[in-house]
Amino acid sequence: MFFFRNSVVLCFFHGTHVAMAPHYKLKRLVAIGMAAGLLKFRLKARPRRKFDFSRISQTSAQKWFRFDKLYLERLRLALRIPDVVYTPERDRATGLKAICIVLRRFVSPNRLFESKRLIKRSSPSFSRIFNHTVMLIHREHGHLLRAIIHPWMNGNTLTTFTSKITARGAPLETCVGFIDGTMRPTCRPSRSQKAAFSGHKRQHGIKFQFLMYPNGIIGHLFESMEGCRHDAGILCESGLLTDLRAAFNRPDGSCYSLYGDPAYPMSRYSLSPFGGVRVTADQQAWNTRMAGVRQDVEWGFGNIVNKT
């Protein structure tokens, strides 16, 4: 409402006294009032939308979460995530929404503000639910990362692995898997730069050691070591050799073995290519045949990085 009194305008917008102003500022005040009213109308007209999983299409689920829509609930049950997840900060989310938050955050390339807009959560709440759900999964299934014998394996599984690897042309008849290490680059840290720097890769990062079985499943993962560490040192610290001595013995007295690159030491359970300056033609041919089969390890870990 406007009241004119001797070229002075007294303005009221939505019952609030705004200002006493000369007549030449009338247009500016009217514009401000109209903008304020329009904003108030839009805020009232646009209710807050919530994340509705039922409205997500099959194509969108594969794009956003890397899983089929029908399998997300089965994945929640397999990971033993409860129906409702409560964080210590009292954030509440359904189990299905929590697994969607975890999968969406792991998809790369991905930024936090894009994910929170999709899930309809604030950044702090999104991060708290993500961290809490990941810890739930790790407490329930974290032991599987270090194990080399898994529930899906039986007495004939290792024998089947050796026959499959031999059928691919490998001359090593006792090989059941391949061991390798990988380094994930990171930004240069502000502290402990020397520990994170790899002289071989010429960059900063953290190293992982993994065991890949011929069926494409990672059977063992030892994670988060400094980038300066050597693969042989990581192998000793991981305790993998001790586990191999307990699980890779055959009834006839022989044993199964793993095959790795020249960085790994030679032992009864861990083998590497022939090295030195006097490698014979037969030894070189043996190295070539094993290298062709061992490439599957590189591809297996590359698929994980490229498809997330």
mmCIF file of C-alpha atoms in Angstrom, residues 16-217:
data_model
loop_
_atom_site.group_PDB
_atom_site.id
_atom_site.type_symbol
_atom_site.label_atom_id
_atom_site.label_comp_id
_atom_site.label_asym_id
_atom_site.label_seq_id
_atom_site.Cartn_x
_atom_site.Cartn_y
_atom_site.Cartn_z
ATOM 1 C CA THR A 16 5.789 -4.427 7.075
ATOM 2 C CA HIS A 17 6.823 -0.780 7.269
ATOM 3 C CA VAL A 18 9.626 -0.327 4.739
ATOM 4 C CA ALA A 19 10.704 3.329 4.498
ATOM 5 C CA MET A 20 9.871 6.994 4.294
ATOM 6 C CA ALA A 21 11.188 8.206 0.964
ATOM 7 C CA PRO A 22 10.855 11.082 -1.484
ATOM 8 C CA HIS A 23 8.602 10.693 -4.462
ATOM 9 C CA TYR A 24 11.467 10.111 -6.946
ATOM 10 C CA LYS A 25 12.351 6.817 -5.208
ATOM 11 C CA LEU A 26 8.880 5.439 -5.673
ATOM 12 C CA LYS A 27 9.774 3.271 -8.674
ATOM 13 C CA ARG A 28 12.699 1.659 -6.869
ATOM 14 C CA LEU A 29 10.604 0.856 -3.813
ATOM 15 C CA VAL A 30 7.801 -0.558 -5.940
ATOM 16 C CA ALA A 31 10.280 -2.805 -7.771
ATOM 17 C CA ILE A 32 11.742 -4.077 -4.505
ATOM 18 C CA GLY A 33 8.289 -4.769 -3.138
ATOM 19 C CA MET A 34 7.201 -6.659 -6.233
ATOM 20 C CA ALA A 35 10.391 -8.767 -6.174
ATOM 21 C CA ALA A 36 9.916 -9.585 -2.487
ATOM 22 C CA GLY A 37 6.310 -10.598 -3.048
ATOM 23 C CA LEU A 38 7.175 -12.747 -6.054
ATOM 24 C CA LEU A 39 9.961 -14.531 -4.118
ATOM 25 C CA LYS A 40 7.628 -15.185 -1.207
ATOM 26 C CA PHE A 41 5.041 -16.608 -3.597
ATOM 27 C CA ARG A 42 7.553 -18.930 -5.233
ATOM 28 C CA LEU A 43 8.817 -20.230 -1.906
ATOM 29 C CA LYS A 44 5.271 -21.056 -0.890
ATOM 30 C CA ALA A 45 4.394 -22.567 -4.273
ATOM 31 C CA ARG A 46 7.417 -24.900 -4.452
ATOM 32 C CA PRO A 47 7.231 -27.583 -1.762
ATOM 33 C CA ARG A 48 10.430 -29.456 -0.904
ATOM 34 C CA ARG A 49 10.743 -32.575 -3.028
ATOM 35 C CA LYS A 50 11.981 -35.803 -1.480
ATOM 36 C CA PHE A 51 13.980 -38.629 -2.967
ATOM 37 C CA ASP A 52 11.504 -41.076 -4.514
ATOM 38 C CA PHE A 53 13.149 -44.333 -5.544
ATOM 39 C CA SER A 54 10.013 -45.592 -7.288
ATOM 40 C CA ARG A 55 10.251 -42.775 -9.852
ATOM 41 C CA ILE A 56 13.795 -43.722 -10.944
ATOM 42 C CA SER A 57 13.923 -45.531 -14.270
ATOM 43 C CA GLN A 58 16.038 -48.581 -15.025
ATOM 44 C CA THR A 59 18.387 -46.571 -17.245
ATOM 45 C CA SER A 60 18.854 -43.876 -14.618
ATOM 46 C CA ALA A 61 19.608 -46.460 -11.918
ATOM 47 C CA GLN A 62 22.397 -47.976 -14.012
ATOM 48 C CA LYS A 63 23.774 -44.521 -14.792
ATOM 49 C CA TRP A 64 23.647 -43.135 -11.251
ATOM 50 C CA PHE A 65 24.327 -46.239 -9.125
ATOM 51 C CA ARG A 66 25.942 -48.755 -11.555
ATOM 52 C CA PHE A 67 23.356 -51.374 -10.556
ATOM 53 C CA ASP A 68 20.062 -52.481 -11.999
ATOM 54 C CA LYS A 69 17.104 -51.088 -10.127
ATOM 55 C CA LEU A 70 15.807 -54.549 -9.266
ATOM 56 C CA TYR A 71 19.116 -55.567 -7.680
ATOM 57 C CA LEU A 72 19.497 -52.621 -5.289
ATOM 58 C CA GLU A 73 17.161 -54.099 -2.669
ATOM 59 C CA ARG A 74 18.859 -57.488 -3.004
ATOM 60 C CA LEU A 75 22.198 -55.758 -2.526
ATOM 61 C CA ARG A 76 20.946 -54.082 0.645
ATOM 62 C CA LEU A 77 19.857 -57.416 2.078
ATOM 63 C CA ALA A 78 23.125 -59.107 1.079
ATOM 64 C CA LEU A 79 25.154 -56.372 2.786
ATOM 65 C CA ARG A 80 22.889 -56.650 5.869
ATOM 66 C CA ILE A 81 22.024 -52.977 5.964
ATOM 67 C CA PRO A 82 19.029 -52.413 8.290
ATOM 68 C CA ASP A 83 15.683 -51.156 7.066
ATOM 69 C CA VAL A 84 16.325 -47.774 8.696
ATOM 70 C CA VAL A 85 19.774 -46.268 9.243
ATOM 71 C CA TYR A 86 20.398 -43.847 12.114
ATOM 72 C CA THR A 87 23.651 -41.925 12.387
ATOM 73 C CA PRO A 88 25.112 -40.769 15.728
ATOM 74 C CA GLU A 89 24.056 -37.239 14.739
ATOM 75 C CA ARG A 90 20.409 -38.439 14.511
ATOM 76 C CA ASP A 91 20.210 -38.431 10.715
ATOM 77 C CA ARG A 92 17.599 -40.890 9.535
ATOM 78 C CA ALA A 93 17.401 -42.663 6.164
ATOM 79 C CA THR A 94 15.883 -45.846 4.857
ATOM 80 C CA GLY A 95 18.265 -48.697 4.138
ATOM 81 C CA LEU A 96 17.576 -48.441 0.418
ATOM 82 C CA LYS A 97 18.316 -44.729 0.432
ATOM 83 C CA ALA A 98 21.514 -45.321 2.392
ATOM 84 C CA ILE A 99 22.820 -47.862 -0.137
ATOM 85 C CA CYS A 100 21.921 -45.439 -2.949
ATOM 86 C CA ILE A 101 23.974 -42.731 -1.204
ATOM 87 C CA VAL A 102 26.982 -45.067 -0.928
ATOM 88 C CA LEU A 103 26.787 -46.232 -4.537
ATOM 89 C CA ARG A 104 26.262 -42.717 -5.865
ATOM 90 C CA ARG A 105 29.265 -41.392 -3.915
ATOM 91 C CA PHE A 106 31.514 -44.176 -5.228
ATOM 92 C CA VAL A 107 30.606 -43.482 -8.854
ATOM 93 C CA SER A 108 33.350 -41.520 -10.594
ATOM 94 C CA PRO A 109 33.525 -38.813 -11.843
ATOM 95 C CA ASN A 110 31.217 -37.425 -9.231
ATOM 96 C CA ARG A 111 30.952 -34.290 -7.102
ATOM 97 C CA LEU A 112 29.238 -33.943 -3.771
ATOM 98 C CA PHE A 113 26.846 -31.171 -4.744
ATOM 99 C CA GLU A 114 25.585 -33.250 -7.704
ATOM 100 C CA SER A 115 24.931 -36.263 -5.476
ATOM 101 C CA LYS A 116 23.159 -34.335 -2.744
ATOM 102 C CA ARG A 117 20.843 -32.730 -5.278
ATOM 103 C CA LEU A 118 19.883 -36.162 -6.585
ATOM 104 C CA ILE A 119 19.282 -37.659 -3.131
ATOM 105 C CA LYS A 120 17.645 -34.438 -1.831
ATOM 106 C CA ARG A 121 19.921 -34.129 1.204
ATOM 107 C CA SER A 122 22.155 -31.385 2.530
ATOM 108 C CA SER A 123 25.912 -31.856 2.211
ATOM 109 C CA PRO A 124 26.531 -32.542 5.940
ATOM 110 C CA SER A 125 23.655 -35.017 6.180
ATOM 111 C CA PHE A 126 24.689 -36.747 2.951
ATOM 112 C CA SER A 127 28.277 -37.158 4.196
ATOM 113 C CA ARG A 128 27.229 -38.426 7.620
ATOM 114 C CA ILE A 129 24.915 -41.070 6.167
ATOM 115 C CA PHE A 130 27.581 -42.118 3.666
ATOM 116 C CA ASN A 131 30.300 -42.502 6.309
ATOM 117 C CA HIS A 132 28.020 -44.340 8.719
ATOM 118 C CA THR A 133 26.797 -46.798 6.070
ATOM 119 C CA VAL A 134 30.322 -47.523 4.857
ATOM 120 C CA MET A 135 31.374 -48.286 8.428
ATOM 121 C CA LEU A 136 28.401 -50.628 8.808
ATOM 122 C CA ILE A 137 29.452 -52.523 5.701
ATOM 123 C CA HIS A 138 33.083 -52.672 6.798
ATOM 124 C CA ARG A 139 32.251 -53.966 10.279
ATOM 125 C CA GLU A 140 30.061 -56.686 8.789
ATOM 126 C CA HIS A 141 32.173 -57.748 5.811
ATOM 127 C CA GLY A 142 35.621 -56.208 6.277
ATOM 128 C CA HIS A 143 37.192 -59.570 7.103
ATOM 129 C CA LEU A 144 36.604 -60.696 3.513
ATOM 130 C CA LEU A 145 39.209 -58.220 2.266
ATOM 131 C CA ARG A 146 42.057 -60.057 4.020
ATOM 132 C CA ALA A 147 40.804 -63.634 3.563
ATOM 133 C CA ILE A 148 42.158 -65.825 0.751
ATOM 134 C CA ILE A 149 39.673 -68.691 1.255
ATOM 135 C CA HIS A 150 36.078 -67.527 0.904
ATOM 136 C CA PRO A 151 32.661 -69.108 1.569
ATOM 137 C CA TRP A 152 31.996 -69.539 -2.150
ATOM 138 C CA MET A 153 35.095 -71.741 -2.504
ATOM 139 C CA ASN A 154 35.135 -75.505 -1.938
ATOM 140 C CA GLY A 155 37.763 -78.237 -1.956
ATOM 141 C CA ASN A 156 37.944 -78.355 -5.752
ATOM 142 C CA THR A 157 38.033 -74.608 -6.406
ATOM 143 C CA LEU A 158 41.815 -74.226 -6.307
ATOM 144 C CA THR A 159 42.259 -77.277 -8.556
ATOM 145 C CA THR A 160 39.810 -75.742 -11.021
ATOM 146 C CA PHE A 161 41.785 -72.493 -10.964
ATOM 147 C CA THR A 162 45.031 -74.280 -11.862
ATOM 148 C CA SER A 163 43.388 -76.104 -14.771
ATOM 149 C CA LYS A 164 41.846 -72.881 -16.117
ATOM 150 C CA ILE A 165 45.161 -71.024 -15.969
ATOM 151 C CA THR A 166 46.996 -73.913 -17.605
ATOM 152 C CA ALA A 167 44.369 -74.029 -20.349
ATOM 153 C CA ARG A 168 45.169 -70.394 -21.169
ATOM 154 C CA GLY A 169 48.734 -71.396 -22.008
ATOM 155 C CA ALA A 170 50.522 -70.930 -18.679
ATOM 156 C CA PRO A 171 53.446 -73.349 -18.176
ATOM 157 C CA LEU A 172 53.136 -73.110 -14.362
ATOM 158 C CA GLU A 173 50.805 -75.928 -13.332
ATOM 159 C CA THR A 174 50.437 -74.937 -9.661
ATOM 160 C CA CYS A 175 49.348 -71.316 -10.185
ATOM 161 C CA VAL A 176 45.914 -70.451 -8.760
ATOM 162 C CA GLY A 177 46.075 -66.660 -8.972
ATOM 163 C CA PHE A 178 48.124 -63.568 -9.596
ATOM 164 C CA ILE A 179 49.419 -61.012 -7.151
ATOM 165 C CA ASP A 180 50.090 -57.426 -8.053
ATOM 166 C CA GLY A 181 50.215 -53.942 -6.602
ATOM 167 C CA THR A 182 48.750 -50.718 -7.830
ATOM 168 C CA MET A 183 49.175 -47.086 -6.888
ATOM 169 C CA ARG A 184 46.371 -44.559 -6.877
ATOM 170 C CA PRO A 185 47.677 -40.992 -7.390
ATOM 171 C CA THR A 186 46.830 -38.302 -4.863
ATOM 172 C CA CYS A 187 47.478 -34.614 -4.508
ATOM 173 C CA ARG A 188 50.769 -33.595 -3.002
ATOM 174 C CA PRO A 189 50.221 -33.665 0.766
ATOM 175 C CA SER A 190 51.169 -30.715 2.911
ATOM 176 C CA ARG A 191 52.932 -33.061 5.344
ATOM 177 C CA SER A 192 54.807 -36.376 4.930
ATOM 178 C CA GLN A 193 55.461 -35.720 1.252
ATOM 179 C CA LYS A 194 58.496 -38.017 1.221
ATOM 180 C CA ALA A 195 56.497 -40.967 2.533
ATOM 181 C CA ALA A 196 53.747 -40.509 -0.074
ATOM 182 C CA PHE A 197 56.122 -40.018 -3.023
ATOM 183 C CA SER A 198 56.995 -42.937 -5.314
ATOM 184 C CA GLY A 199 60.347 -42.582 -7.028
ATOM 185 C CA HIS A 200 59.338 -45.197 -9.608
ATOM 186 C CA LYS A 201 56.036 -43.529 -10.538
ATOM 187 C CA ARG A 202 57.354 -39.999 -9.936
ATOM 188 C CA GLN A 203 54.166 -38.944 -8.154
ATOM 189 C CA HIS A 204 52.431 -38.998 -4.768
ATOM 190 C CA GLY A 205 49.874 -41.638 -3.898
ATOM 191 C CA ILE A 206 48.861 -44.661 -1.848
ATOM 192 C CA LYS A 207 49.515 -48.296 -2.742
ATOM 193 C CA PHE A 208 47.267 -51.345 -2.713
ATOM 194 C CA GLN A 209 48.153 -55.020 -2.985
ATOM 195 C CA PHE A 210 45.619 -57.461 -4.362
ATOM 196 C CA LEU A 211 45.285 -61.102 -5.305
ATOM 197 C CA MET A 212 43.223 -61.808 -8.403
ATOM 198 C CA TYR A 213 41.704 -65.222 -9.038
ATOM 199 C CA PRO A 214 41.077 -66.383 -12.627
ATOM 200 C CA ASN A 215 37.309 -65.969 -12.197
ATOM 201 C CA GLY A 216 37.807 -62.205 -11.914
ATOM 202 C CA ILE A 217 37.237 -61.956 -8.146
#
